[in-house]
PDB file of C-alpha atoms in Angstrom:
ATOM      1  CA  MET L 133     102.148  88.790 102.639  1.00 96.00           C
ATOM      2  CA  TYR L 134     102.708  91.661 105.050  1.00 98.00           C
ATOM      3  CA  LEU L 135     102.989  95.417 104.785  1.00 97.00           C
ATOM      4  CA  GLY L 136     105.700  97.062 106.866  1.00 97.00           C
ATOM      5  CA  TRP L 137     106.118 100.761 107.700  1.00 96.00           C
ATOM      6  CA  ARG L 138     109.050 102.786 109.003  1.00 93.00           C
ATOM      7  CA  ASP L 139     108.622 105.983 110.992  1.00 92.00           C
ATOM      8  CA  LYS L 140     110.560 108.756 109.246  1.00 87.00           C
ATOM      9  CA  GLU L 141     111.629 110.597 112.396  1.00 85.00           C
ATOM     10  CA  ARG L 142     112.576 107.814 114.803  1.00 83.00           C
ATOM     11  CA  ARG L 143     113.217 105.169 112.144  1.00 83.00           C
ATOM     12  CA  HIS L 144     111.194 102.614 114.113  1.00 89.00           C
ATOM     13  CA  TRP L 145     109.822  99.755 111.990  1.00 92.00           C
ATOM     14  CA  PHE L 146     106.447  98.018 112.350  1.00 96.00           C
ATOM     15  CA  PRO L 147     104.519  95.305 110.488  1.00 97.00           C
ATOM     16  CA  ILE L 148     101.196  97.100 110.051  1.00 98.00           C
ATOM     17  CA  GLY L 149      99.081  95.000 107.676  1.00 98.00           C
ATOM     18  CA  ARG L 150      98.480  91.569 106.199  1.00 98.00           C
ATOM     19  CA  LEU L 151      97.498  90.789 102.602  1.00 98.00           C
ATOM     20  CA  ASP L 152      95.894  87.445 101.769  1.00 97.00           C
ATOM     21  CA  ALA L 153      95.800  86.687  98.048  1.00 95.00           C
ATOM     22  CA  GLU L 154      93.983  83.994  96.099  1.00 93.00           C
ATOM     23  CA  THR L 155      95.194  84.852  92.621  1.00 86.00           C
ATOM     24  CA  ASP L 156      93.325  82.014  90.886  1.00 85.00           C
ATOM     25  CA  LEU L 157      89.887  83.467  91.837  1.00 89.00           C
ATOM     26  CA  PRO L 158      91.078  86.327  92.071  1.00 91.00           C
ATOM     27  CA  ARG L 159      90.387  87.597  95.610  1.00 96.00           C
ATOM     28  CA  PHE L 160      92.415  89.870  97.864  1.00 97.00           C
ATOM     29  CA  ARG L 161      91.948  90.638 101.536  1.00 98.00           C
ATOM     30  CA  PHE L 162      93.678  93.307 103.637  1.00 98.00           C
ATOM     31  CA  ARG L 163      93.578  93.648 107.412  1.00 98.00           C
ATOM     32  CA  TYR L 164      95.631  95.765 109.771  1.00 98.00           C
ATOM     33  CA  THR L 165      97.723  93.899 112.305  1.00 98.00           C
ATOM     34  CA  ALA L 166      98.397  94.688 115.954  1.00 98.00           C
ATOM     35  CA  GLY L 167     101.653  96.287 114.803  1.00 97.00           C
ATOM     36  CA  ALA L 168      99.590  99.132 113.332  1.00 98.00           C
ATOM     37  CA  GLU L 169      97.974  99.802 116.709  1.00 97.00           C
ATOM     38  CA  ARG L 170     101.398  99.817 118.368  1.00 97.00           C
ATOM     39  CA  ALA L 171     102.767 102.147 115.671  1.00 97.00           C
ATOM     40  CA  SER L 172      99.801 104.477 116.175  1.00 97.00           C
ATOM     41  CA  ARG L 173     100.271 104.476 119.927  1.00 96.00           C
ATOM     42  CA  GLU L 174     104.059 104.931 119.918  1.00 96.00           C
ATOM     43  CA  VAL L 175     104.789 107.170 116.912  1.00 95.00           C
ATOM     44  CA  GLY L 176     101.418 108.344 115.584  1.00 95.00           C
ATOM     45  CA  PHE L 177     101.019 106.060 112.572  1.00 96.00           C
ATOM     46  CA  PRO L 178      98.011 107.299 110.549  1.00 94.00           C
ATOM     47  CA  PRO L 179      95.625 104.797 108.899  1.00 95.00           C
ATOM     48  CA  LEU L 180      95.997 104.468 105.137  1.00 96.00           C
ATOM     49  CA  TYR L 181      93.612 106.526 103.018  1.00 94.00           C
ATOM     50  CA  ASP L 182      92.098 103.435 101.362  1.00 95.00           C
ATOM     51  CA  PHE L 183      91.797 101.619 104.699  1.00 98.00           C
ATOM     52  CA  PRO L 184      90.496 104.193 107.219  1.00 97.00           C
ATOM     53  CA  ASP L 185      89.210 101.707 109.832  1.00 97.00           C
ATOM     54  CA  MET L 186      91.940  99.769 111.656  1.00 97.00           C
ATOM     55  CA  LYS L 187      89.407  97.106 112.624  1.00 97.00           C
ATOM     56  CA  GLY L 188      88.128  96.828 109.043  1.00 97.00           C
ATOM     57  CA  ASP L 189      88.187  93.717 106.864  1.00 98.00           C
ATOM     58  CA  TYR L 190      88.823  94.888 103.299  1.00 98.00           C
ATOM     59  CA  GLN L 191      88.172  92.517 100.386  1.00 97.00           C
ATOM     60  CA  SER L 192      88.379  93.026  96.627  1.00 97.00           C
ATOM     61  CA  PRO L 193      88.571  91.049  93.355  1.00 96.00           C
ATOM     62  CA  GLU L 194      91.468  93.357  92.382  1.00 95.00           C
ATOM     63  CA  LEU L 195      94.796  93.947  94.065  1.00 96.00           C
ATOM     64  CA  PHE L 196      94.574  97.043  96.254  1.00 97.00           C
ATOM     65  CA  ALA L 197      96.226 100.181  94.902  1.00 96.00           C
ATOM     66  CA  ILE L 198      98.898 100.440  97.621  1.00 96.00           C
ATOM     67  CA  PHE L 199     100.222  97.058  96.453  1.00 96.00           C
ATOM     68  CA  ARG L 200      99.399  97.367  92.745  1.00 95.00           C
ATOM     69  CA  ASN L 201     101.351 100.610  92.459  1.00 94.00           C
ATOM     70  CA  ARG L 202     104.492  98.770  93.594  1.00 95.00           C
ATOM     71  CA  VAL L 203     104.443  96.358  90.662  1.00 94.00           C
ATOM     72  CA  ILE L 204     105.600  97.172  87.140  1.00 92.00           C
ATOM     73  CA  ALA L 205     102.553  97.162  84.857  1.00 89.00           C
ATOM     74  CA  ARG L 206     102.060  94.681  82.047  1.00 89.00           C
ATOM     75  CA  GLY L 207     102.847  96.228  78.706  1.00 86.00           C
ATOM     76  CA  ARG L 208     105.634  98.439  80.027  1.00 88.00           C
ATOM     77  CA  PRO L 209     108.677  98.218  77.701  1.00 88.00           C
ATOM     78  CA  ALA L 210     111.021  97.671  80.657  1.00 89.00           C
ATOM     79  CA  ARG L 211     108.932  94.884  82.236  1.00 93.00           C
ATOM     80  CA  ALA L 212     110.899  91.950  80.780  1.00 92.00           C
ATOM     81  CA  GLN L 213     114.220  93.454  81.888  1.00 92.00           C
ATOM     82  CA  TYR L 214     112.833  94.252  85.329  1.00 93.00           C
ATOM     83  CA  LEU L 215     111.577  90.701  85.864  1.00 95.00           C
ATOM     84  CA  ASP L 216     114.901  89.331  84.662  1.00 95.00           C
ATOM     85  CA  CYS L 217     116.598  91.360  87.441  1.00 95.00           C
ATOM     86  CA  LEU L 218     114.359  89.512  89.918  1.00 96.00           C
ATOM     87  CA  ASP L 219     114.989  86.130  88.244  1.00 97.00           C
ATOM     88  CA  LEU L 220     111.273  85.841  87.498  1.00 96.00           C
ATOM     89  CA  PRO L 221     109.543  84.716  84.269  1.00 95.00           C
ATOM     90  CA  GLU L 222     107.517  87.172  82.204  1.00 91.00           C
ATOM     91  CA  SER L 223     104.391  85.308  83.354  1.00 92.00           C
ATOM     92  CA  ALA L 224     105.015  86.275  87.020  1.00 94.00           C
ATOM     93  CA  ASP L 225     101.988  87.761  88.722  1.00 94.00           C
ATOM     94  CA  SER L 226     101.900  90.728  91.091  1.00 94.00           C
ATOM     95  CA  VAL L 227     102.186  88.635  94.255  1.00 94.00           C
ATOM     96  CA  GLU L 228     105.245  86.788  92.941  1.00 95.00           C
ATOM     97  CA  ILE L 229     106.883  90.105  92.065  1.00 96.00           C
ATOM     98  CA  LEU L 230     106.118  91.681  95.450  1.00 96.00           C
ATOM     99  CA  SER L 231     107.527  88.651  97.257  1.00 95.00           C
ATOM    100  CA  VAL L 232     110.966  89.474  95.806  1.00 95.00           C
ATOM    101  CA  ASN L 233     111.114  93.206  95.034  1.00 93.00           C
ATOM    102  CA  GLY L 234     110.021  94.371  98.498  1.00 93.00           C
ATOM    103  CA  GLY L 235     107.611  96.926  97.055  1.00 92.00           C
ATOM    104  CA  ARG L 236     109.820  99.836  98.069  1.00 89.00           C
ATOM    105  CA  ARG L 237     109.291 103.324  96.622  1.00 88.00           C
ATOM    106  CA  VAL L 238     111.257 106.509  97.156  1.00 83.00           C
ATOM    107  CA  THR L 239     108.012 108.402  97.825  1.00 86.00           C
ATOM    108  CA  ASP L 240     106.994 106.596 101.032  1.00 90.00           C
ATOM    109  CA  PHE L 241     108.197 104.401 103.886  1.00 93.00           C
ATOM    110  CA  TYR L 242     106.343 101.156 103.204  1.00 95.00           C
ATOM    111  CA  GLU L 243     107.641  97.752 102.176  1.00 95.00           C
ATOM    112  CA  VAL L 244     106.007  94.453 101.270  1.00 96.00           C
ATOM    113  CA  PHE L 245     107.356  91.087 102.325  1.00 95.00           C
ATOM    114  CA  PRO L 246     106.217  87.451 102.192  1.00 95.00           C
ATOM    115  CA  LYS L 247     105.422  85.270 105.174  1.00 94.00           C
ATOM    116  CA  ILE L 248     108.316  82.904 105.812  1.00 94.00           C
ATOM    117  CA  GLU L 249     107.053  79.332 105.596  1.00 93.00           C
ATOM    118  CA  LYS L 250     108.948  76.524 107.353  1.00 94.00           C
ATOM    119  CA  ASP L 251     109.027  72.949 106.090  1.00 95.00           C
ATOM    120  CA  LYS L 252     108.271  70.089 108.468  1.00 94.00           C
ATOM    121  CA  ASP L 253     111.913  69.932 109.544  1.00 94.00           C
ATOM    122  CA  GLY L 254     112.004  73.682 110.230  1.00 94.00           C
ATOM    123  CA  SER L 255     113.975  74.603 107.120  1.00 96.00           C
ATOM    124  CA  PHE L 256     113.102  77.613 104.977  1.00 96.00           C
ATOM    125  CA  THR L 257     114.322  79.412 101.861  1.00 96.00           C
ATOM    126  CA  CYS L 258     113.707  82.982 100.753  1.00 96.00           C
ATOM    127  CA  ARG L 259     114.947  85.473  98.186  1.00 96.00           C
ATOM    128  CA  PHE L 260     115.561  89.185  98.605  1.00 96.00           C
ATOM    129  CA  LEU L 261     117.464  92.130  97.150  1.00 96.00           C
ATOM    130  CA  LEU L 262     120.607  93.172  99.009  1.00 95.00           C
ATOM    131  CA  GLN L 263     119.901  96.181 101.238  1.00 93.00           C
ATOM    132  CA  GLY L 264     121.978  99.230 102.135  1.00 90.00           C
ATOM    133  CA  LEU L 265     123.914  99.723  98.908  1.00 90.00           C
ATOM    134  CA  GLN L 266     123.125 103.443  98.871  1.00 86.00           C
ATOM    135  CA  ASP L 267     125.210 103.760 102.059  1.00 85.00           C
ATOM    136  CA  ALA L 268     127.940 101.316 101.081  1.00 87.00           C
ATOM    137  CA  SER L 269     131.595 102.356 101.029  1.00 87.00           C
ATOM    138  CA  ALA L 270     133.577 102.573  97.803  1.00 90.00           C
ATOM    139  CA  SER L 271     135.441  99.367  98.667  1.00 90.00           C
ATOM    140  CA  ALA L 272     132.170  97.533  99.368  1.00 89.00           C
ATOM    141  CA  LEU L 273     130.695  98.678  96.035  1.00 89.00           C
ATOM    142  CA  GLN L 274     133.848  97.545  94.269  1.00 92.00           C
ATOM    143  CA  ARG L 275     133.564  94.096  95.864  1.00 93.00           C
ATOM    144  CA  ILE L 276     129.851  93.938  95.033  1.00 93.00           C
ATOM    145  CA  ASP L 277     130.644  94.550  91.370  1.00 91.00           C
ATOM    146  CA  GLN L 278     132.919  91.496  91.496  1.00 94.00           C
ATOM    147  CA  LEU L 279     130.233  89.133  92.818  1.00 96.00           C
ATOM    148  CA  LYS L 280     129.468  86.108  90.665  1.00 96.00           C
ATOM    149  CA  LYS L 281     126.315  84.055  90.214  1.00 96.00           C
ATOM    150  CA  GLY L 282     126.310  81.221  92.743  1.00 97.00           C
ATOM    151  CA  GLU L 283     128.974  82.817  94.963  1.00 97.00           C
ATOM    152  CA  GLU L 284     128.604  81.786  98.604  1.00 97.00           C
ATOM    153  CA  LEU L 285     127.901  84.486 101.177  1.00 97.00           C
ATOM    154  CA  HIS L 286     127.821  84.631 104.963  1.00 94.00           C
ATOM    155  CA  ILE L 287     125.128  85.861 107.361  1.00 93.00           C
ATOM    156  CA  ALA L 288     126.778  87.703 110.272  1.00 90.00           C
ATOM    157  CA  LEU L 289     125.411  89.444 113.357  1.00 84.00           C
ATOM    158  CA  GLU L 290     126.883  92.872 114.070  1.00 78.00           C
ATOM    159  CA  GLN L 291     126.436  94.321 117.561  1.00 67.00           C
ATOM    160  CA  THR L 292     127.368  98.003 117.311  1.00 64.00           C
ATOM    161  CA  ASP L 293     125.729  99.130 120.538  1.00 59.00           C
ATOM    162  CA  LEU L 294     124.814  97.022 123.564  1.00 54.00           C
ATOM    163  CA  ALA L 295     121.709  99.174 124.024  1.00 53.00           C
ATOM    164  CA  THR L 296     120.290  98.214 120.605  1.00 61.00           C
ATOM    165  CA  ARG L 297     119.441  94.989 118.817  1.00 67.00           C
ATOM    166  CA  PRO L 298     122.125  93.529 116.551  1.00 75.00           C
ATOM    167  CA  VAL L 299     121.968  94.109 112.819  1.00 81.00           C
ATOM    168  CA  VAL L 300     122.502  91.321 110.300  1.00 89.00           C
ATOM    169  CA  GLN L 301     125.121  91.766 107.613  1.00 92.00           C
ATOM    170  CA  ILE L 302     125.736  89.998 104.349  1.00 95.00           C
ATOM    171  CA  GLN L 303     129.438  89.229 103.969  1.00 95.00           C
ATOM    172  CA  THR L 304     131.605  87.519 101.373  1.00 95.00           C
ATOM    173  CA  LYS L 305     133.388  84.306 102.320  1.00 92.00           C
ATOM    174  CA  HIS L 306     136.402  86.457 103.239  1.00 90.00           C
ATOM    175  CA  HIS L 307     134.169  88.476 105.617  1.00 90.00           C
ATOM    176  CA  HIS L 308     133.960  91.620 103.492  1.00 92.00           C
ATOM    177  CA  ALA L 309     130.698  93.331 104.514  1.00 92.00           C
ATOM    178  CA  ILE L 310     128.638  94.245 101.443  1.00 94.00           C
ATOM    179  CA  GLY L 311     125.185  95.082 102.834  1.00 93.00           C
ATOM    180  CA  TRP L 312     122.265  93.939 104.967  1.00 92.00           C
ATOM    181  CA  ILE L 313     119.295  91.632 104.838  1.00 94.00           C
ATOM    182  CA  PRO L 314     115.745  93.087 104.837  1.00 92.00           C
ATOM    183  CA  ARG L 315     114.356  94.250 108.160  1.00 90.00           C
ATOM    184  CA  TYR L 316     111.666  91.551 108.403  1.00 91.00           C
ATOM    185  CA  LEU L 317     114.340  88.834 108.138  1.00 92.00           C
ATOM    186  CA  MET L 318     116.646  90.663 110.509  1.00 90.00           C
ATOM    187  CA  GLU L 319     113.981  90.662 113.230  1.00 88.00           C
ATOM    188  CA  ASN L 320     113.462  86.906 112.887  1.00 92.00           C
ATOM    189  CA  ILE L 321     117.158  86.035 112.864  1.00 91.00           C
ATOM    190  CA  VAL L 322     117.766  88.085 116.004  1.00 87.00           C
ATOM    191  CA  ASP L 323     114.725  86.531 117.715  1.00 88.00           C
ATOM    192  CA  ALA L 324     116.019  83.026 116.869  1.00 90.00           C
ATOM    193  CA  MET L 325     119.517  83.620 118.290  1.00 84.00           C
ATOM    194  CA  THR L 326     118.923  81.311 121.276  1.00 83.00           C
ATOM    195  CA  GLU L 327     118.647  78.358 118.871  1.00 85.00           C
ATOM    196  CA  SER L 328     122.146  78.983 117.474  1.00 80.00           C
ATOM    197  CA  PRO L 329     120.882  78.178 113.974  1.00 85.00           C
ATOM    198  CA  THR L 330     123.026  78.044 110.846  1.00 87.00           C
ATOM    199  CA  TYR L 331     122.271  79.920 107.664  1.00 93.00           C
ATOM    200  CA  SER L 332     123.569  79.788 104.129  1.00 95.00           C
ATOM    201  CA  ALA L 333     123.256  82.288 101.304  1.00 97.00           C
ATOM    202  CA  HIS L 334     124.411  82.722  97.739  1.00 98.00           C
ATOM    203  CA  VAL L 335     124.202  85.189  94.877  1.00 98.00           C
ATOM    204  CA  VAL L 336     121.344  84.482  92.454  1.00 97.00           C
ATOM    205  CA  LYS L 337     121.923  87.430  90.110  1.00 96.00           C
ATOM    206  CA  VAL L 338     124.077  90.529  89.832  1.00 95.00           C
ATOM    207  CA  ASN L 339     122.329  93.229  87.797  1.00 94.00           C
ATOM    208  CA  PRO L 340     124.732  95.844  86.419  1.00 88.00           C
ATOM    209  CA  GLN L 341     123.720  99.364  85.417  1.00 82.00           C
ATOM    210  CA  PRO L 342     121.301 100.650  84.264  1.00 84.00           C
ATOM    211  CA  ALA L 343     119.603  98.611  87.007  1.00 86.00           C
ATOM    212  CA  PRO L 344     119.362 100.793  90.143  1.00 88.00           C
ATOM    213  CA  LEU L 345     121.383  99.978  93.257  1.00 88.00           C
ATOM    214  CA  SER L 346     118.216  98.724  94.963  1.00 89.00           C
ATOM    215  CA  GLN L 347     118.059  95.916  92.364  1.00 92.00           C
ATOM    216  CA  HIS L 348     121.796  95.323  92.058  1.00 94.00           C
ATOM    217  CA  VAL L 349     122.131  91.968  93.848  1.00 96.00           C
ATOM    218  CA  LEU L 350     119.527  89.227  94.262  1.00 97.00           C
ATOM    219  CA  ILE L 351     120.276  86.769  97.070  1.00 97.00           C
ATOM    220  CA  GLU L 352     118.826  83.443  98.145  1.00 97.00           C
ATOM    221  CA  MET L 353     119.084  82.496 101.804  1.00 97.00           C
ATOM    222  CA  SER L 354     118.310  79.222 103.577  1.00 96.00           C
ATOM    223  CA  GLY L 355     118.203  78.233 107.215  1.00 95.00           C
ATOM    224  CA  ARG L 356     116.456  76.083 109.796  1.00 95.00           C
ATOM    225  CA  TRP L 357     114.483  77.051 112.879  1.00 94.00           C
ATOM    226  CA  VAL L 358     113.319  74.202 115.083  1.00 91.00           C
ATOM    227  CA  GLU L 359     111.619  76.223 117.812  1.00 92.00           C
ATOM    228  CA  HIS L 360     111.366  79.735 116.410  1.00 93.00           C
ATOM    229  CA  GLU L 361     108.118  80.438 114.567  1.00 94.00           C
ATOM    230  CA  PRO L 362     108.638  83.254 112.073  1.00 94.00           C
ATOM    231  CA  MET L 363     106.218  86.147 112.118  1.00 94.00           C
ATOM    232  CA  ALA L 364     104.301  84.758 115.079  1.00 92.00           C
ATOM    233  CA  SER L 365     104.616  87.713 117.456  1.00 92.00           C
ATOM    234  CA  GLY L 366     101.610  89.797 118.451  1.00 94.00           C
ATOM    235  CA  ASP L 367     102.475  92.507 115.921  1.00 96.00           C
ATOM    236  CA  PHE L 368     101.552  90.131 113.090  1.00 97.00           C
ATOM    237  CA  VAL L 369      98.096  89.195 114.414  1.00 97.00           C
ATOM    238  CA  PRO L 370      95.257  90.672 112.280  1.00 98.00           C
ATOM    239  CA  LEU L 371      92.945  93.047 114.117  1.00 98.00           C
ATOM    240  CA  ALA L 372      89.909  91.706 112.223  1.00 96.00           C
ATOM    241  CA  ALA L 373      89.163  88.000 112.644  1.00 88.00           C
TER     242      ALA L 373
END
């Protein structure tokens, strides 16, 4: 899995760390990636308190606090309902939860996301929570409330400014924009544009209130990249071997 960070002032986004997890042992390993060095150089990203050395190789039999604190604890009364929102069983471990919930908190600018793994034919599947609902229009929120389990959705590129990279929208089959995909997926879809790939998506779950907007819609997306290798740019390379 990877740890991403967004600069508050310039809103630039960087993959800054990699988490390797062997949950059966258990053993966890964290290393900064080259994206952290670029973030430090360009916008002054400060090393995390628990990981002060950017060239360090941090290992532990327990999940590190920055990740653990983004997972609902066992024994919490709301845990079963929370996992149901993510379409996960009550036996789900922390890594399984982080791979879907994104690990976002209102108190910081970090997110957690899984490495996209391609099959031999280049196909991949991933799940994520619909992004951008806090900024959605009233009509978009109304349409979101009407979504049904299994409903087909479209992945659409939106070029708002020729000077910036396109953004990737989630739309209904009638092209009603309802939100965005996560940033880590957006970067890969834009980078793979030269392949002219096709994508498909559908609604896995719609979670009504009291679930927060950030957990309102769970989506599954599939696609195929023949040449594009996801998360293979220099930013994702660990600084410690």
